[in-house]
GROMACS .gro file of C-alpha atoms in nm:
model
  495
    1MET     CA    1  11.399   9.111   9.825
    2LEU     CA    2  11.121   9.065  10.079
    3ASP     CA    3  11.057   8.714   9.946
    4TYR     CA    4  11.425   8.641  10.003
    5PHE     CA    5  11.406   8.771  10.362
    6ILE     CA    6  11.097   8.557  10.428
    7GLU     CA    7  11.260   8.246  10.284
    8CYS     CA    8  11.568   8.291  10.502
    9THR     CA    9  11.350   8.356  10.808
   10ASN     CA   10  11.146   8.042  10.752
   11LYS     CA   11  11.464   7.836  10.738
   12TYR     CA   12  11.573   7.995  11.066
   13ILE     CA   13  11.236   7.913  11.228
   14ASP     CA   14  11.259   7.551  11.114
   15ASN     CA   15  11.601   7.514  11.272
   16MET     CA   16  11.550   7.716  11.590
   17PRO     CA   17  11.327   7.560  11.859
   18LYS     CA   18  11.029   7.770  11.958
   19LYS     CA   19  11.136   7.735  12.320
   20GLU     CA   20  11.459   7.920  12.237
   21ARG     CA   21  11.282   8.194  12.041
   22LYS     CA   22  11.030   8.237  12.322
   23LYS     CA   23  11.311   8.354  12.551
   24TYR     CA   24  11.316   8.673  12.343
   25GLY     CA   25  10.940   8.694  12.284
   26GLN     CA   26  11.020   8.642  11.917
   27PHE     CA   27  10.739   8.603  11.659
   28PHE     CA   28  10.798   8.694  11.296
   29THR     CA   29  10.588   8.919  11.074
   30SER     CA   30  10.432   8.774  10.761
   31LYS     CA   31  10.517   8.918  10.418
   32GLU     CA   32  10.166   9.053  10.367
   33THR     CA   33  10.157   9.216  10.710
   34ALA     CA   34  10.498   9.376  10.660
   35ARG     CA   35  10.394   9.527  10.326
   36PHE     CA   36  10.068   9.651  10.471
   37MET     CA   37  10.253   9.820  10.757
   38ALA     CA   38  10.499   9.984  10.519
   39GLU     CA   39  10.214  10.123  10.310
   40LEU     CA   40  10.062  10.300  10.612
   41TYR     CA   41  10.332  10.568  10.620
   42THR     CA   42  10.260  10.906  10.467
   43ILE     CA   43  10.577  11.008  10.283
   44PRO     CA   44  10.633  11.386  10.289
   45GLU     CA   45  10.696  11.523   9.941
   46ASN     CA   46  11.051  11.614   9.839
   47LEU     CA   47  11.207  11.443  10.141
   48SER     CA   48  11.543  11.345  10.002
   49LYS     CA   49  11.676  11.174  10.317
   50VAL     CA   50  11.484  10.941  10.551
   51CYS     CA   51  11.590  10.807  10.891
   52ILE     CA   52  11.430  10.476  10.998
   53LEU     CA   53  11.439  10.286  11.327
   54ASP     CA   54  11.353   9.917  11.356
   55ALA     CA   55  11.389   9.814  11.721
   56GLY     CA   56  11.390   9.439  11.779
   57ALA     CA   57  11.460   9.393  11.410
   58GLY     CA   58  11.477   9.013  11.409
   59SER     CA   59  11.564   8.900  11.056
   60GLY     CA   60  11.487   9.244  10.907
   61ILE     CA   61  11.147   9.168  10.749
   62LEU     CA   62  10.986   9.501  10.845
   63SER     CA   63  11.296   9.699  10.751
   64CYS     CA   64  11.298   9.532  10.412
   65ALA     CA   65  10.928   9.604  10.349
   66LEU     CA   66  10.974   9.974  10.427
   67LEU     CA   67  11.295   9.998  10.224
   68GLU     CA   68  11.118   9.841   9.926
   69ARG     CA   69  10.846  10.101   9.945
   70LEU     CA   70  11.094  10.389   9.968
   71GLU     CA   71  11.284  10.237   9.675
   72GLN     CA   72  10.990  10.331   9.450
   73ILE     CA   73  10.991  10.701   9.548
   74ASP     CA   74  11.221  10.901   9.318
   75PHE     CA   75  11.278  11.204   9.540
   76ILE     CA   76  11.418  10.992   9.825
   77GLN     CA   77  11.791  10.950   9.764
   78THR     CA   78  11.933  10.844  10.101
   79VAL     CA   79  11.796  10.612  10.369
   80GLU     CA   80  11.957  10.577  10.710
   81LEU     CA   81  11.838  10.255  10.875
   82THR     CA   82  11.912  10.177  11.239
   83CYS     CA   83  11.829   9.828  11.364
   84TYR     CA   84  11.846   9.713  11.725
   85GLU     CA   85  11.888   9.339  11.782
   86ASN     CA   86  12.064   9.164  12.070
   87ASP     CA   87  11.967   8.802  12.006
   88ASP     CA   88  12.291   8.634  11.898
   89ASN     CA   89  12.093   8.351  11.736
   90ILE     CA   90  11.948   8.573  11.466
   91LEU     CA   91  12.200   8.855  11.450
   92GLY     CA   92  12.402   8.685  11.177
   93LEU     CA   93  12.092   8.643  10.959
   94LEU     CA   94  11.994   9.009  11.008
   95LYS     CA   95  12.341   9.128  10.902
   96LYS     CA   96  12.345   8.899  10.599
   97ASN     CA   97  11.994   9.001  10.484
   98LEU     CA   98  12.062   9.373  10.511
   99GLN     CA   99  12.398   9.343  10.335
  100VAL     CA  100  12.229   9.167  10.044
  101TYR     CA  101  11.965   9.442  10.026
  102GLN     CA  102  12.229   9.716  10.047
  103ARG     CA  103  12.423   9.568   9.753
  104LYS     CA  104  12.115   9.543   9.530
  105SER     CA  105  11.957   9.878   9.615
  106LYS     CA  106  11.970  10.168   9.368
  107LYS     CA  107  11.965  10.419   9.653
  108ASP     CA  108  12.219  10.522   9.914
  109ILE     CA  109  12.128  10.283  10.197
  110GLN     CA  110  12.324  10.343  10.517
  111ILE     CA  111  12.279  10.069  10.777
  112GLU     CA  112  12.370  10.058  11.144
  113ILE     CA  113  12.302   9.749  11.356
  114ILE     CA  114  12.315   9.811  11.730
  115THR     CA  115  12.349   9.504  11.953
  116ASP     CA  116  12.285   9.686  12.282
  117ASN     CA  117  11.960   9.644  12.475
  118TYR     CA  118  11.721   9.884  12.297
  119ILE     CA  119  11.562  10.008  12.619
  120THR     CA  120  11.839  10.022  12.875
  121SER     CA  121  12.092  10.174  12.636
  122GLN     CA  122  11.867  10.481  12.601
  123TYR     CA  123  11.671  10.504  12.923
  124LEU     CA  124  11.859  10.805  13.057
  125ASP     CA  125  11.720  11.004  12.768
  126PHE     CA  126  11.363  10.884  12.831
  127ASN     CA  127  11.362  10.963  13.202
  128HIS     CA  128  11.557  11.287  13.154
  129MET     CA  129  11.801  11.193  13.426
  130LEU     CA  130  12.129  11.367  13.500
  131GLY     CA  131  12.392  11.269  13.248
  132SER     CA  132  12.151  11.190  12.966
  133ASN     CA  133  12.230  11.279  12.608
  134PRO     CA  134  12.077  11.622  12.545
  135VAL     CA  135  12.038  11.550  12.173
  136PRO     CA  136  11.940  11.183  12.131
  137LYS     CA  137  11.903  11.055  11.776
  138LYS     CA  138  11.555  11.094  11.636
  139TYR     CA  139  11.392  10.919  11.340
  140ASP     CA  140  11.137  11.008  11.073
  141PHE     CA  141  10.985  10.660  11.076
  142VAL     CA  142  10.979  10.392  11.346
  143ILE     CA  143  10.854  10.045  11.254
  144GLY     CA  144  10.833   9.746  11.481
  145ASN     CA  145  10.712   9.403  11.579
  146PRO     CA  146  10.830   9.423  11.940
  147PRO     CA  147  10.898   9.124  12.166
  148TYR     CA  148  10.590   8.990  12.346
  149MET     CA  149  10.723   8.894  12.686
  150LYS     CA  150  10.630   8.968  13.045
  151ILE     CA  151  10.914   9.092  13.261
  152ARG     CA  152  10.960   9.142  13.634
  153ARG     CA  153  10.851   9.466  13.794
  154ASP     CA  154  11.211   9.526  13.896
  155ALA     CA  155  11.360   9.431  13.557
  156PRO     CA  156  11.606   9.689  13.418
  157GLU     CA  157  11.370   9.771  13.129
  158ALA     CA  158  11.082   9.838  13.368
  159ALA     CA  159  11.301  10.056  13.592
  160ALA     CA  160  11.419  10.248  13.288
  161MET     CA  161  11.061  10.311  13.176
  162SER     CA  162  10.896  10.363  13.512
  163LYS     CA  163  10.701  10.653  13.366
  164VAL     CA  164  10.486  10.415  13.162
  165CYS     CA  165  10.492  10.101  13.380
  166TYR     CA  166  10.238   9.985  13.635
  167GLY     CA  167  10.202   9.636  13.773
  168ALA     CA  168  10.357   9.348  13.578
  169PRO     CA  169  10.494   9.502  13.255
  170ASN     CA  170  10.535   9.354  12.909
  171LEU     CA  171  10.819   9.441  12.674
  172TYR     CA  172  10.585   9.517  12.384
  173PHE     CA  173  10.442   9.838  12.528
  174ILE     CA  174  10.779   9.946  12.668
  175PHE     CA  175  10.919   9.918  12.314
  176ALA     CA  176  10.624  10.114  12.175
  177ALA     CA  177  10.672  10.397  12.428
  178MET     CA  178  11.042  10.420  12.351
  179GLY     CA  179  10.966  10.409  11.979
  180LEU     CA  180  10.742  10.713  12.011
  181TYR     CA  181  11.011  10.888  12.214
  182ASN     CA  182  11.263  10.821  11.936
  183LEU     CA  183  11.049  10.993  11.671
  184THR     CA  184  11.107  11.341  11.537
  185ASP     CA  185  10.819  11.587  11.574
  186ASN     CA  186  10.549  11.483  11.326
  187GLY     CA  187  10.732  11.154  11.273
  188GLN     CA  188  10.531  10.834  11.226
  189MET     CA  189  10.540  10.499  11.404
  190VAL     CA  190  10.376  10.176  11.283
  191TYR     CA  191  10.375   9.884  11.529
  192ILE     CA  192  10.207   9.545  11.542
  193ILE     CA  193  10.117   9.477  11.905
  194PRO     CA  194   9.859   9.296  12.121
  195ARG     CA  195   9.539   9.492  12.181
  196SER     CA  196   9.546   9.444  12.559
  197TRP     CA  197   9.688   9.796  12.610
  198THR     CA  198   9.368   9.966  12.495
  199SER     CA  199   9.197   9.938  12.836
  200GLY     CA  200   9.256   9.844  13.198
  201PRO     CA  201   9.471   9.978  13.481
  202TYR     CA  202   9.799   9.807  13.392
  203PHE     CA  203   9.835  10.008  13.074
  204LYS     CA  204   9.693  10.344  13.185
  205CYS     CA  205  10.032  10.514  13.223
  206PHE     CA  206  10.138  10.384  12.882
  207ARG     CA  207   9.812  10.496  12.719
  208GLN     CA  208   9.844  10.839  12.873
  209TYR     CA  209  10.199  10.876  12.742
  210LEU     CA  210  10.123  10.736  12.397
  211LEU     CA  211   9.807  10.938  12.342
  212THR     CA  212   9.944  11.259  12.487
  213LYS     CA  213  10.274  11.263  12.301
  214GLY     CA  214  10.125  11.107  11.989
  215LYS     CA  215   9.791  11.062  11.814
  216LEU     CA  216   9.641  10.753  11.656
  217GLU     CA  217   9.587  10.788  11.282
  218HIS     CA  218   9.517  10.428  11.178
  219ILE     CA  219   9.414  10.110  11.360
  220HIS     CA  220   9.404   9.770  11.192
  221LEU     CA  221   9.236   9.475  11.362
  222PHE     CA  222   9.266   9.105  11.288
  223VAL     CA  223   8.942   8.908  11.322
  224SER     CA  224   9.122   8.576  11.364
  225ARG     CA  225   9.352   8.530  11.664
  226ASN     CA  226   9.556   8.243  11.521
  227LYS     CA  227   9.635   8.369  11.171
  228VAL     CA  228   9.852   8.672  11.238
  229PHE     CA  229  10.205   8.529  11.256
  230ASP     CA  230  10.327   8.293  10.985
  231LYS     CA  231  10.443   7.945  11.093
  232GLU     CA  232  10.356   8.026  11.452
  233ASP     CA  233  10.092   7.864  11.675
  234VAL     CA  234  10.000   8.184  11.857
  235LEU     CA  235   9.660   8.279  11.999
  236GLN     CA  236   9.679   8.653  12.041
  237GLU     CA  237   9.442   8.948  12.004
  238THR     CA  238   9.665   9.156  11.778
  239MET     CA  239   9.642   9.494  11.609
  240ILE     CA  240   9.848   9.732  11.398
  241ILE     CA  241   9.865  10.096  11.498
  242LYS     CA  242   9.995  10.403  11.320
  243VAL     CA  243  10.084  10.687  11.554
  244LYS     CA  244  10.198  11.037  11.462
  245LYS     CA  245  10.410  11.230  11.711
  246THR     CA  246  10.206  11.545  11.750
  247ASP     CA  247   9.985  11.721  12.002
  248LYS     CA  248   9.730  11.812  11.735
  249ILE     CA  249   9.418  11.597  11.767
  250PRO     CA  250   9.297  11.465  11.429
  251GLU     CA  251   8.932  11.478  11.341
  252GLU     CA  252   8.912  11.109  11.249
  253VAL     CA  253   9.083  10.775  11.290
  254MET     CA  254   9.087  10.518  11.010
  255ILE     CA  255   8.997  10.171  11.138
  256THR     CA  256   9.041   9.871  10.911
  257SER     CA  257   9.009   9.499  10.973
  258SER     CA  258   9.090   9.172  10.798
  259GLN     CA  259   9.036   8.805  10.873
  260SER     CA  260   9.406   8.721  10.884
  261ASN     CA  261   9.753   8.829  10.777
  262ARG     CA  262   9.693   8.727  10.415
  263ASP     CA  263   9.373   8.900  10.304
  264PHE     CA  264   9.461   9.270  10.316
  265ASP     CA  265   9.296   9.303   9.975
  266ASN     CA  266   8.960   9.238  10.142
  267LEU     CA  267   8.960   9.503  10.411
  268THR     CA  268   8.663   9.652  10.586
  269SER     CA  269   8.730  10.016  10.662
  270LEU     CA  270   8.566  10.284  10.871
  271LYS     CA  271   8.649  10.645  10.950
  272VAL     CA  272   8.551  10.731  11.306
  273ALA     CA  273   8.562  11.059  11.497
  274TYR     CA  274   8.873  11.069  11.717
  275ARG     CA  275   8.667  11.162  12.026
  276VAL     CA  276   8.465  10.840  11.981
  277VAL     CA  277   8.772  10.616  11.958
  278VAL     CA  278   8.987  10.777  12.228
  279SER     CA  279   8.852  10.863  12.573
  280GLU     CA  280   8.974  11.197  12.706
  281THR     CA  281   8.951  11.088  13.069
  282ASP     CA  282   9.100  10.739  13.107
  283TYR     CA  283   9.256  10.721  12.758
  284TYR     CA  284   9.069  10.402  12.673
  285VAL     CA  285   9.077  10.314  12.303
  286TYR     CA  286   8.747  10.181  12.169
  287LEU     CA  287   8.804   9.941  11.880
  288VAL     CA  288   8.492   9.981  11.670
  289THR     CA  289   8.466   9.813  11.332
  290ASN     CA  290   8.128   9.926  11.200
  291GLU     CA  291   7.866  10.201  11.230
  292LYS     CA  292   7.656   9.992  11.467
  293GLU     CA  293   7.939   9.981  11.719
  294VAL     CA  294   7.993  10.356  11.680
  295SER     CA  295   7.625  10.402  11.763
  296VAL     CA  296   7.666  10.186  12.077
  297LEU     CA  297   7.941  10.415  12.204
  298GLU     CA  298   7.754  10.733  12.119
  299ARG     CA  299   7.437  10.615  12.293
  300LEU     CA  300   7.603  10.505  12.617
  301HIS     CA  301   7.841  10.799  12.634
  302LYS     CA  302   7.534  11.019  12.682
  303PHE     CA  303   7.534  10.894  13.041
  304ASP     CA  304   7.776  11.098  13.252
  305LYS     CA  305   7.789  10.874  13.563
  306THR     CA  306   7.984  10.561  13.656
  307LEU     CA  307   7.907  10.301  13.923
  308PRO     CA  308   8.137  10.467  14.181
  309ASP     CA  309   7.974  10.803  14.103
  310ILE     CA  310   7.639  10.669  14.223
  311GLY     CA  311   7.774  10.489  14.529
  312LEU     CA  312   7.825  10.142  14.377
  313LYS     CA  313   8.129   9.940  14.280
  314MET     CA  314   8.213   9.615  14.108
  315LYS     CA  315   8.466   9.403  14.297
  316THR     CA  316   8.636   9.071  14.237
  317GLY     CA  317   8.540   8.763  14.441
  318LEU     CA  318   8.738   8.706  14.761
  319ILE     CA  319   8.847   8.342  14.755
  320VAL     CA  320   9.128   8.196  14.547
  321ASP     CA  321   9.024   7.840  14.617
  322PHE     CA  322   9.352   7.659  14.543
  323ARG     CA  323   9.524   7.886  14.797
  324ASN     CA  324   9.262   7.817  15.063
  325ARG     CA  325   9.206   7.441  15.035
  326ARG     CA  326   9.201   7.387  15.411
  327ILE     CA  327   8.885   7.598  15.455
  328LEU     CA  328   8.687   7.444  15.167
  329ARG     CA  329   8.399   7.210  15.240
  330ASP     CA  330   8.177   6.999  15.013
  331TYR     CA  331   7.883   6.995  15.252
  332ALA     CA  332   7.725   7.223  15.506
  333GLU     CA  333   7.851   7.182  15.861
  334GLU     CA  334   7.843   7.388  16.176
  335GLY     CA  335   7.993   7.730  16.111
  336ALA     CA  336   8.006   7.685  15.733
  337ILE     CA  337   7.896   7.963  15.499
  338PRO     CA  338   7.818   7.952  15.124
  339LEU     CA  339   8.094   8.001  14.870
  340PHE     CA  340   7.949   8.122  14.540
  341TYR     CA  341   8.101   8.033  14.203
  342SER     CA  342   8.009   8.133  13.848
  343GLN     CA  343   7.823   7.800  13.818
  344HIS     CA  344   7.569   7.929  14.070
  345ILE     CA  345   7.453   8.192  13.820
  346LYS     CA  346   7.164   8.037  13.626
  347GLN     CA  347   6.908   8.213  13.404
  348GLY     CA  348   6.957   8.550  13.568
  349GLU     CA  349   6.939   8.427  13.926
  350VAL     CA  350   7.177   8.282  14.182
  351LYS     CA  351   7.093   7.923  14.277
  352PHE     CA  352   7.235   7.759  14.590
  353PRO     CA  353   7.323   7.489  14.669
  354ILE     CA  354   7.380   7.301  14.342
  355GLN     CA  355   7.568   6.998  14.484
  356LYS     CA  356   7.898   7.133  14.362
  357GLU     CA  357   8.221   7.045  14.540
  358HIS     CA  358   8.367   7.308  14.769
  359GLU     CA  359   8.059   7.528  14.778
  360TYR     CA  360   8.102   7.599  15.150
  361ILE     CA  361   8.388   7.739  15.357
  362VAL     CA  362   8.466   7.746  15.728
  363THR     CA  363   8.678   8.044  15.829
  364ASP     CA  364   8.707   8.328  16.078
  365GLN     CA  365   8.920   8.548  15.848
  366LYS     CA  366   8.726   8.869  15.789
  367GLY     CA  367   8.896   8.927  15.454
  368LEU     CA  368   8.747   8.604  15.319
  369MET     CA  369   8.387   8.688  15.409
  370GLN     CA  370   8.135   8.950  15.306
  371ASP     CA  371   7.800   9.059  15.442
  372ASN     CA  372   7.498   8.861  15.336
  373GLN     CA  373   7.327   9.142  15.148
  374ASN     CA  374   7.185   9.187  14.801
  375TYR     CA  375   7.435   9.172  14.514
  376LEU     CA  376   7.455   9.147  14.141
  377PHE     CA  377   7.696   8.863  14.059
  378VAL     CA  378   7.877   8.878  13.721
  379LYS     CA  379   8.084   8.599  13.570
  380ARG     CA  380   8.447   8.701  13.540
  381PHE     CA  381   8.537   8.454  13.263
  382THR     CA  382   8.341   8.335  12.961
  383ALA     CA  383   8.432   8.129  12.657
  384LYS     CA  384   8.526   8.314  12.336
  385GLU     CA  385   8.240   8.156  12.142
  386GLU     CA  386   7.968   8.233  12.398
  387HIS     CA  387   7.681   8.459  12.296
  388ARG     CA  388   7.736   8.706  12.580
  389ARG     CA  389   8.045   8.842  12.751
  390LEU     CA  390   7.847   8.992  13.042
  391GLN     CA  391   7.660   8.713  13.223
  392CYS     CA  392   7.502   8.803  13.553
  393GLY     CA  393   7.259   8.688  13.822
  394VAL     CA  394   7.059   8.854  14.097
  395TYR     CA  395   7.153   8.750  14.451
  396LEU     CA  396   6.893   8.824  14.719
  397SER     CA  397   6.998   8.787  15.081
  398LYS     CA  398   6.642   8.713  15.197
  399LYS     CA  399   6.663   8.372  15.032
  400TYR     CA  400   6.939   8.272  15.273
  401PRO     CA  401   6.836   8.421  15.610
  402GLN     CA  402   7.034   8.160  15.806
  403TYR     CA  403   7.365   8.323  15.705
  404LYS     CA  404   7.510   8.652  15.828
  405LYS     CA  405   7.814   8.611  15.602
  406ILE     CA  406   7.881   8.459  15.261
  407SER     CA  407   8.184   8.442  15.030
  408THR     CA  408   8.263   8.454  14.659
  409GLN     CA  409   8.522   8.273  14.449
  410ASN     CA  410   8.753   8.503  14.255
  411LYS     CA  411   8.620   8.387  13.917
  412ILE     CA  412   8.310   8.596  13.969
  413ASN     CA  413   8.266   8.967  14.026
  414PHE     CA  414   7.999   9.130  14.238
  415ILE     CA  415   7.846   9.475  14.260
  416ASP     CA  416   7.764   9.612  14.601
  417GLY     CA  417   7.686   9.949  14.757
  418LEU     CA  418   7.964  10.170  14.890
  419VAL     CA  419   7.733  10.432  15.038
  420THR     CA  420   7.406  10.307  14.892
  421GLU     CA  421   7.176  10.038  15.026
  422MET     CA  422   7.139   9.756  14.774
  423SER     CA  423   6.762   9.743  14.759
  424GLU     CA  424   6.598   9.474  14.549
  425CYS     CA  425   6.487   9.720  14.285
  426LEU     CA  426   6.844   9.850  14.256
  427VAL     CA  427   6.986   9.500  14.207
  428TYR     CA  428   6.723   9.420  13.945
  429GLY     CA  429   6.795   9.753  13.775
  430LEU     CA  430   7.163   9.666  13.756
  431TYR     CA  431   7.058   9.334  13.606
  432VAL     CA  432   6.867   9.521  13.333
  433ILE     CA  433   7.185   9.710  13.244
  434PHE     CA  434   7.430   9.422  13.252
  435ASN     CA  435   7.196   9.173  13.083
  436SER     CA  436   7.118   9.411  12.796
  437THR     CA  437   7.257   9.368  12.446
  438LEU     CA  438   7.375   9.729  12.442
  439TYR     CA  439   7.605   9.695  12.743
  440ASP     CA  440   7.732   9.357  12.628
  441GLU     CA  441   7.825   9.509  12.291
  442TYR     CA  442   7.987   9.804  12.469
  443TYR     CA  443   8.203   9.579  12.682
  444ARG     CA  444   8.311   9.372  12.381
  445ILE     CA  445   8.425   9.693  12.211
  446LEU     CA  446   8.610   9.800  12.524
  447ASN     CA  447   8.781   9.468  12.592
  448GLY     CA  448   8.864   9.201  12.335
  449SER     CA  449   8.948   8.936  12.594
  450THR     CA  450   8.712   8.689  12.760
  451GLN     CA  451   8.773   8.835  13.106
  452VAL     CA  452   8.537   9.085  13.268
  453ASN     CA  453   8.757   9.327  13.461
  454SER     CA  454   8.606   9.519  13.750
  455THR     CA  455   8.821   9.827  13.679
  456GLU     CA  456   8.680   9.857  13.329
  457VAL     CA  457   8.322   9.798  13.440
  458ASN     CA  458   8.358  10.067  13.706
  459ALA     CA  459   8.462  10.311  13.432
  460MET     CA  460   8.160  10.234  13.209
  461PRO     CA  461   7.891  10.501  13.178
  462VAL     CA  462   7.561  10.421  13.355
  463PRO     CA  463   7.227  10.596  13.416
  464ASP     CA  464   7.172  10.777  13.744
  465LEU     CA  465   7.067  10.587  14.056
  466GLU     CA  466   6.695  10.663  14.047
  467ASN     CA  467   6.663  10.559  13.684
  468ILE     CA  468   6.835  10.228  13.759
  469LYS     CA  469   6.588  10.167  14.042
  470GLU     CA  470   6.299  10.246  13.807
  471MET     CA  471   6.433   9.991  13.560
  472GLY     CA  472   6.447   9.737  13.841
  473ARG     CA  473   6.088   9.797  13.942
  474LYS     CA  474   5.975   9.745  13.583
  475LEU     CA  475   6.170   9.421  13.559
  476MET     CA  476   6.030   9.294  13.890
  477LYS     CA  477   5.678   9.374  13.774
  478SER     CA  478   5.721   9.196  13.441
  479ARG     CA  479   5.901   8.893  13.591
  480ASP     CA  480   6.070   8.848  13.254
  481MET     CA  481   6.449   8.819  13.301
  482SER     CA  482   6.524   8.776  12.930
  483GLU     CA  483   6.782   8.978  12.741
  484ASN     CA  484   6.508   9.104  12.510
  485ASN     CA  485   6.299   9.241  12.797
  486CYS     CA  486   6.607   9.412  12.946
  487ASN     CA  487   6.664   9.574  12.606
  488VAL     CA  488   6.308   9.705  12.598
  489ILE     CA  489   6.335   9.854  12.947
  490LEU     CA  490   6.677  10.011  12.888
  491GLU     CA  491   6.567  10.159  12.557
  492GLU     CA  492   6.338  10.403  12.740
  493TYR     CA  493   6.636  10.559  12.915
  494CYS     CA  494   6.910  10.574  12.653
  495GLY     CA  495   6.713  10.666  12.343
   0.00000   0.00000   0.00000
């Protein structure tokens, strides 16, 4: 039956423009991925009746995969399947597919298709507002490939789920939060979603809800970004998660990975202690795939300080250049100050000028200038294929004594002192940390994207202030800015 569902879906894709499907954030699950997701459920013994929810059901591929698995279990007699789908374009196909399955099944398959908005038709329950249903329907299993689509902050779905929303929300994590809410106690949810939720401030409320009300039992990662959705040209860091609705913390999490959506027979697998994968403070989820990465986390988590704890902070550059064209200058002139870009970071140092366009500004706006003091500059964006994610350079104010103020473009980050003077040895010590292999590997585990986010860096564990200064003095003495030398120096402090 799943082959039949896939065949019908492919015909739909061929006849429905991607532009139209994109309105609903609609990307379809492959056959192999659907079967893998269905196999992740633990089926309680002697459960004669099962209630399933598939929100954003599309053509019914995931529902079919799970029904096929339950079909093979003798003690299950009745399956109640609820599908939410409000896209009129595909609703007919969903109804047809499920009717065909229902006719051919040997079990009692009871199907309900709800065409209301999955989120807003339930939100009173989620927010526990006056007038909500005191006994909302709950499900044993929730399965989903939710819509991937950004929505406005004031969108009805965001207002309904304000408990888990911060900043510009995306429907995928709103669906996941509601899915967990719809589970019975000890029920299980399997979702395929982007991995962006695992860190960063935008998803903190969602992470806190998900990891408080539920616990991760299995994480599956795809190595390739463009081989997850069949017949779709999608570049997306994607993962599959299995969550159990419980407050009991498991000892371990199973983490598996595959190259694409078609090679689940060639998995790499790893059991990792739950405390290593899930942070108890900011609820970050660390996506390790091998013992080496586990060791990276364990070594750095021995440090109990962060940059703000020791009087430092990473910030994002001040100037969005396309919004400030009138103040940009190609050459120095009276009143001009340097504007530093990522291109000014070269071999561990900041070089200026480099005959780049717009590397000066003329302004009297205080918010667009910063003191000419010592900084560590860190590139905010790097290419996926580059050797390092963290690329930094030492900026020393003494090299530019003619300027009281400088500025930074918003495609670089900088670390400065909140209550601490940025001495040269401190800046060089920070360079040791951020140019080391260990910290680069840590950041790659923390964030799968090519963007270096200041919020995440400020949450990373670091040595105490005096040890960082000591590292800096050793680096200054050696005059060797290489990654290898930084590794040697850092090794003395993290064991």
